[in-house]
Short mmCIF file of N, CA and C in Angstrom, two decimals:
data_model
loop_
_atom_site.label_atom_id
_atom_site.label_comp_id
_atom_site.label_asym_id
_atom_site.label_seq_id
_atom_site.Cartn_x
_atom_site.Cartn_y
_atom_site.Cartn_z
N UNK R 214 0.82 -1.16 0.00
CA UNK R 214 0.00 0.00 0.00
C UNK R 214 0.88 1.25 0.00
N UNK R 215 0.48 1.40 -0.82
CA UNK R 215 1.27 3.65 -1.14
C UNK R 215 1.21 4.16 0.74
N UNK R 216 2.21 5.28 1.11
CA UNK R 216 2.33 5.78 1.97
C UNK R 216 2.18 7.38 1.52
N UNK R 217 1.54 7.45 2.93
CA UNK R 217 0.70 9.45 2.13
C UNK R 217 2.20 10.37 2.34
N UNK R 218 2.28 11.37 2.15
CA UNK R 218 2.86 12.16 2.45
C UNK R 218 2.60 12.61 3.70
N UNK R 219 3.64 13.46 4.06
CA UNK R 219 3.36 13.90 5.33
C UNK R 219 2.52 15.55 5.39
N UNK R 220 1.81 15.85 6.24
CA UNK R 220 1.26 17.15 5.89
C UNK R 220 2.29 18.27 6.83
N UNK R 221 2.52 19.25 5.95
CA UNK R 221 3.70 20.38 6.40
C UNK R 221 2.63 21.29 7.62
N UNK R 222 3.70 21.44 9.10
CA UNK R 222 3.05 22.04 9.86
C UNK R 222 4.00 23.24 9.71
N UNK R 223 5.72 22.65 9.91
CA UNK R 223 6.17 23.69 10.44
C UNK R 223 6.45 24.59 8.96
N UNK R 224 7.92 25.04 8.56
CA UNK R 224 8.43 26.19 7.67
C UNK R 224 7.70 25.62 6.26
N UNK R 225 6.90 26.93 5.74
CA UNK R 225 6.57 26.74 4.08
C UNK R 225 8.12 26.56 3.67
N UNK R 226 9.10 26.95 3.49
CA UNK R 226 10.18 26.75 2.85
C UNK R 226 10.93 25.13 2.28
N UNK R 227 10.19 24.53 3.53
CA UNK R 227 10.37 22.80 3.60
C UNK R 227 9.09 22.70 2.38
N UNK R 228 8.03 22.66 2.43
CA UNK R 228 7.33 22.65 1.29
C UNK R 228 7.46 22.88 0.12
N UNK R 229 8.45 24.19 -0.08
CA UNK R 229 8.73 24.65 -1.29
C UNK R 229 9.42 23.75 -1.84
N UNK R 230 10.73 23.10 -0.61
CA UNK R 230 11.96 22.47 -1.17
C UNK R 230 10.88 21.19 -1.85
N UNK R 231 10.49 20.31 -1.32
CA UNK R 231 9.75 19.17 -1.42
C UNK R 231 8.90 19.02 -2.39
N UNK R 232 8.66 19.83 -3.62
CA UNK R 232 8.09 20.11 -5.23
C UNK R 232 8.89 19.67 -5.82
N UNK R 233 8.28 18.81 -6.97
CA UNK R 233 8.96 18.47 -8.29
C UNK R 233 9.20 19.27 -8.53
N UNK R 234 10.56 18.90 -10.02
CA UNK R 234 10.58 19.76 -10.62
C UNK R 234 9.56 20.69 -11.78
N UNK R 235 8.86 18.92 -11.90
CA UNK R 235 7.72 19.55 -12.65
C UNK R 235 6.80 20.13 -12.03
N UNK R 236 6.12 20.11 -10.98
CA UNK R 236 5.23 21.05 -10.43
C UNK R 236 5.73 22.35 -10.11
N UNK R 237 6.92 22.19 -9.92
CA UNK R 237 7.37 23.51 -9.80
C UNK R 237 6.79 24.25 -11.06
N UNK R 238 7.48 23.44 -12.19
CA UNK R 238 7.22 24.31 -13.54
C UNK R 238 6.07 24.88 -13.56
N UNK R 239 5.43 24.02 -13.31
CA UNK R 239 3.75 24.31 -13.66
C UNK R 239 3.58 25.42 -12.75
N UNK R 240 3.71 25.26 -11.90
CA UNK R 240 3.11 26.46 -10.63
C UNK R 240 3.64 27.99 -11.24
N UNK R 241 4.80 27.89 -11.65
CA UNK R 241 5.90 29.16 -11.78
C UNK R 241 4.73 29.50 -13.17
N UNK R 242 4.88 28.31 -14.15
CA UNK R 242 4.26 29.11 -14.99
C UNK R 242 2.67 29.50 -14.79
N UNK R 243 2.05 28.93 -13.86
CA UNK R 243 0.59 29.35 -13.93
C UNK R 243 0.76 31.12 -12.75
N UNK R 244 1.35 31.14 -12.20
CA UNK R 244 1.86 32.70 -11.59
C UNK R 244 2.05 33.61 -12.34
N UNK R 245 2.95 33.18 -13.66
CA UNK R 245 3.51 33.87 -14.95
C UNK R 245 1.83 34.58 -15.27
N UNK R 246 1.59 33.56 -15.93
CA UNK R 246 0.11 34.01 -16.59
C UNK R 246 -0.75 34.97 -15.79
N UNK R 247 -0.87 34.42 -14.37
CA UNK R 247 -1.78 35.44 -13.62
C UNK R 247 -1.29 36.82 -13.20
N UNK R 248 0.37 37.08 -13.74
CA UNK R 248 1.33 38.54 -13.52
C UNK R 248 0.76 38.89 -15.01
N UNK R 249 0.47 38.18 -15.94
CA UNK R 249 0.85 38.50 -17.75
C UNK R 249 1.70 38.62 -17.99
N UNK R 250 2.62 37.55 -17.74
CA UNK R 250 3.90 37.28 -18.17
C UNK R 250 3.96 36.20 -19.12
N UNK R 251 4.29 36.86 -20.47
CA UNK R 251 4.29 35.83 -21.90
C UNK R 251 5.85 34.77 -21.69
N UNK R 252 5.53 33.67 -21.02
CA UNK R 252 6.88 33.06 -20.53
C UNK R 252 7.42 32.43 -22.35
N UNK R 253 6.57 32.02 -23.58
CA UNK R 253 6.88 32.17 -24.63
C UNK R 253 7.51 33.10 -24.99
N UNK R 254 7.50 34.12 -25.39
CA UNK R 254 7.72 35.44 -25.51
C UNK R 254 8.88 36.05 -24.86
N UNK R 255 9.19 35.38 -23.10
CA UNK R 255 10.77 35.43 -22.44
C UNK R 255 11.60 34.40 -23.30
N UNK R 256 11.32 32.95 -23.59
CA UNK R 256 11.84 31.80 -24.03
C UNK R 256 12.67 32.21 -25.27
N UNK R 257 11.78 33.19 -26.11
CA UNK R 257 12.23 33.37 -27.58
C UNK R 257 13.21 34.50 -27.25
N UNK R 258 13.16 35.52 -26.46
CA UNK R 258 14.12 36.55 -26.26
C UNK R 258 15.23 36.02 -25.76
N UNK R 259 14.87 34.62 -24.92
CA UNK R 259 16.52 34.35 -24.40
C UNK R 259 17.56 33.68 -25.25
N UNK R 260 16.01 32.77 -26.34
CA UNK R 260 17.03 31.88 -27.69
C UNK R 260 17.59 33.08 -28.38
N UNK R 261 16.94 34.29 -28.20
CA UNK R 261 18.00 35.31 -29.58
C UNK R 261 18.80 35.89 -28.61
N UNK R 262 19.02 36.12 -27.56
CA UNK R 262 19.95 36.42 -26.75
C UNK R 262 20.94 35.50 -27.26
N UNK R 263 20.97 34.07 -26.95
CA UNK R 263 22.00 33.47 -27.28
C UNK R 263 22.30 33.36 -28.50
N UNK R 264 21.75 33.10 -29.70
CA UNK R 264 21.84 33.44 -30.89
C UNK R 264 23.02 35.16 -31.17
N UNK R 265 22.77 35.68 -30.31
CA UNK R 265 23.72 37.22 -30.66
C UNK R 265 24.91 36.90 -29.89
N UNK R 266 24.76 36.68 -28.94
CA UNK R 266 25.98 35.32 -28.16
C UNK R 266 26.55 34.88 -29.16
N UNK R 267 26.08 34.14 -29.62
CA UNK R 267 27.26 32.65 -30.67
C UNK R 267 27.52 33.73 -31.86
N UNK R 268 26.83 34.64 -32.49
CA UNK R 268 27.43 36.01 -33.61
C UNK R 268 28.31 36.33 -33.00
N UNK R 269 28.43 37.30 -31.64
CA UNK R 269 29.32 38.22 -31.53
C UNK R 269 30.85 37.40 -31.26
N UNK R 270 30.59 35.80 -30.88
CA UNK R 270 31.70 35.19 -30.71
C UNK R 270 32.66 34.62 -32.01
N UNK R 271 31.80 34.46 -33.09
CA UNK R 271 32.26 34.16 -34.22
C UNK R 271 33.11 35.50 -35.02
N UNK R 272 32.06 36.59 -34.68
CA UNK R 272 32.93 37.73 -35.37
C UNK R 272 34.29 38.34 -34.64
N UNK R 273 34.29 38.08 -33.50
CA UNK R 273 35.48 38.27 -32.29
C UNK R 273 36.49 37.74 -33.09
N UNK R 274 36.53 35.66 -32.85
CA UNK R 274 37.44 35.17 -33.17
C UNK R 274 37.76 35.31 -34.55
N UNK R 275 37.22 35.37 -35.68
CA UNK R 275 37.51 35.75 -37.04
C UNK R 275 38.30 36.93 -37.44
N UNK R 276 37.81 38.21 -36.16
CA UNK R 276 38.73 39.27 -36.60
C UNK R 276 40.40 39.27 -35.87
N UNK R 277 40.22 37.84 -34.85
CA UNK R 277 41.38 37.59 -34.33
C UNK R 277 42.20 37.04 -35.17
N UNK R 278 41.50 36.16 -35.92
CA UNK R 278 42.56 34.96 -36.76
C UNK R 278 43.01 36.28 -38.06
N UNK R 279 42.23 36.93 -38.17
CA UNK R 279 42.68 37.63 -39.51
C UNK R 279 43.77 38.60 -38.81
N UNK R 280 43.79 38.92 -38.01
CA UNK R 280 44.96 39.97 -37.18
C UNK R 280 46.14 38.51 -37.08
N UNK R 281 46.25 37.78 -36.89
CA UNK R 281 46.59 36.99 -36.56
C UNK R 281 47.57 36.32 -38.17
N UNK R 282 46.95 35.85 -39.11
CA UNK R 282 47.45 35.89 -40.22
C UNK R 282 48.17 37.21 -40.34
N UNK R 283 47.58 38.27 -40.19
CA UNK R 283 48.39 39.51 -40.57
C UNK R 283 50.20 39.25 -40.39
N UNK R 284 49.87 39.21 -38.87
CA UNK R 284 51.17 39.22 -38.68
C UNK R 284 52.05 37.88 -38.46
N UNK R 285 51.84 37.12 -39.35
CA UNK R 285 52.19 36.07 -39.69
C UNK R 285 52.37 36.51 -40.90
N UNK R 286 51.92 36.77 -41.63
CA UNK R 286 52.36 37.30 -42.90
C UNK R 286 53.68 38.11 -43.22
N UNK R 287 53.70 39.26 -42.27
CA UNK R 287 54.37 40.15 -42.06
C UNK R 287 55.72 39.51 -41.03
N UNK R 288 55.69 38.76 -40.37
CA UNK R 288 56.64 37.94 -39.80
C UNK R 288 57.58 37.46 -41.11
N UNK R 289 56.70 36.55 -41.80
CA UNK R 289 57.30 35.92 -42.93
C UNK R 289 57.87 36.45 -43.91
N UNK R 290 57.24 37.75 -44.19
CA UNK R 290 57.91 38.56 -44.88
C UNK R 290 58.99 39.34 -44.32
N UNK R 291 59.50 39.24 -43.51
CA UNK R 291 60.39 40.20 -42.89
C UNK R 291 62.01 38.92 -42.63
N UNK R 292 61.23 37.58 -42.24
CA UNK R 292 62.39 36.47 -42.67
C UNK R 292 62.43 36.34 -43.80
N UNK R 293 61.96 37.00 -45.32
CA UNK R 293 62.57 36.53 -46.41
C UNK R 293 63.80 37.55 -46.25
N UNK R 294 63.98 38.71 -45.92
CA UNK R 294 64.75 39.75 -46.32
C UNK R 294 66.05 39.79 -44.99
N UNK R 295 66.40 38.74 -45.28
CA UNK R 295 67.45 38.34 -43.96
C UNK R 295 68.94 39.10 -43.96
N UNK R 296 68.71 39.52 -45.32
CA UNK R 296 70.51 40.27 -45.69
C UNK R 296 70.39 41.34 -45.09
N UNK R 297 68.76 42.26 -45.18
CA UNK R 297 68.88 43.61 -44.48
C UNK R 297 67.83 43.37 -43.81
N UNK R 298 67.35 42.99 -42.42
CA UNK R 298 66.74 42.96 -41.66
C UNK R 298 65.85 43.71 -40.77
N UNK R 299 64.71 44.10 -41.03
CA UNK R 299 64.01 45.20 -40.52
C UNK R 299 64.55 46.32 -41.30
N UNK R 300 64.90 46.53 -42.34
CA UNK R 300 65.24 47.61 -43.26
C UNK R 300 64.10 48.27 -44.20
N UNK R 301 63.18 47.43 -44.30
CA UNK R 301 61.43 48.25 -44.92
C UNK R 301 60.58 47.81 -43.66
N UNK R 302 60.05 48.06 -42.88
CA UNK R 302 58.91 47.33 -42.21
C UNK R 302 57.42 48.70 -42.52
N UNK R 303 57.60 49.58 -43.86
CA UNK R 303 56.44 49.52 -44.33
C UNK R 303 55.64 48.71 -44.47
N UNK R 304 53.91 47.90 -43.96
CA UNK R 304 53.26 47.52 -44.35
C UNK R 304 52.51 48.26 -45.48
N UNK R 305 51.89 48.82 -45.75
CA UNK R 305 51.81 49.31 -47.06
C UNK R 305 52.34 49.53 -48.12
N UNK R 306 53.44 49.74 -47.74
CA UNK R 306 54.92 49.42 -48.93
C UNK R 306 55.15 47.91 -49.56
N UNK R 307 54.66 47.37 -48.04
CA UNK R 307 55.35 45.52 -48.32
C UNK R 307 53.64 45.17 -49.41
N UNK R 308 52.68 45.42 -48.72
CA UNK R 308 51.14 45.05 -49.82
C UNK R 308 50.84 45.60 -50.83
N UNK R 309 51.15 46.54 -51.20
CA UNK R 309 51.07 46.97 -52.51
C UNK R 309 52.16 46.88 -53.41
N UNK R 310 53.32 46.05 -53.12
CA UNK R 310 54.45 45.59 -54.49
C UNK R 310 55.88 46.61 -53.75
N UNK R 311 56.78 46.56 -54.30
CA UNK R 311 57.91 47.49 -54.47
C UNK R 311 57.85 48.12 -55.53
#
């Protein structure tokens, strides 16, 4: 035979703890509704939150790797010219030709 629960005398807080997680859900969201709180409507603002998240991280590291090639480039070019060493370190001089 099933055993009842016990009925809470002392701290609501013990009650609170003692909710599923799913009833929790449910409860939080039936509160939502009775504030008019479109918890859809939070859900989708937080997926494009993260969505601008994973953009701004892609454009970060991309403008890193391209700084990054830069001077890798410019490294390399500066070991071809080993007879006079640091003797042009124009970049604009070195990308547009001699």
């Amino acid at each position: 035979m099933a055993t009842r629960r016990p009925t809470v005398t002392g701290n609501r807080n013990e009650s609170i703890a003692n909710i599923s997680r799913t009833r929790r859900a449910q409860l939080v969201a039936e509160f939502e509704g009775e504030l008019g709180i479109d918890y859809k409507a939070r859900a989708a603002a937080a997926e494009a939150e993260r969505r601008w998240q994973s953009r701004k991280t892609f454009i970060v590291w991309t403008v890193a790797l391209i700084f990054f090639t830069v001077a890798c480039q410019k490294l390399w070019t500066i070991g071809q010219k080993v007879d006079v060493p640091f003797a042009d370190v124009n970049p604009i001089h070195d990308f547009f030709g001699e």
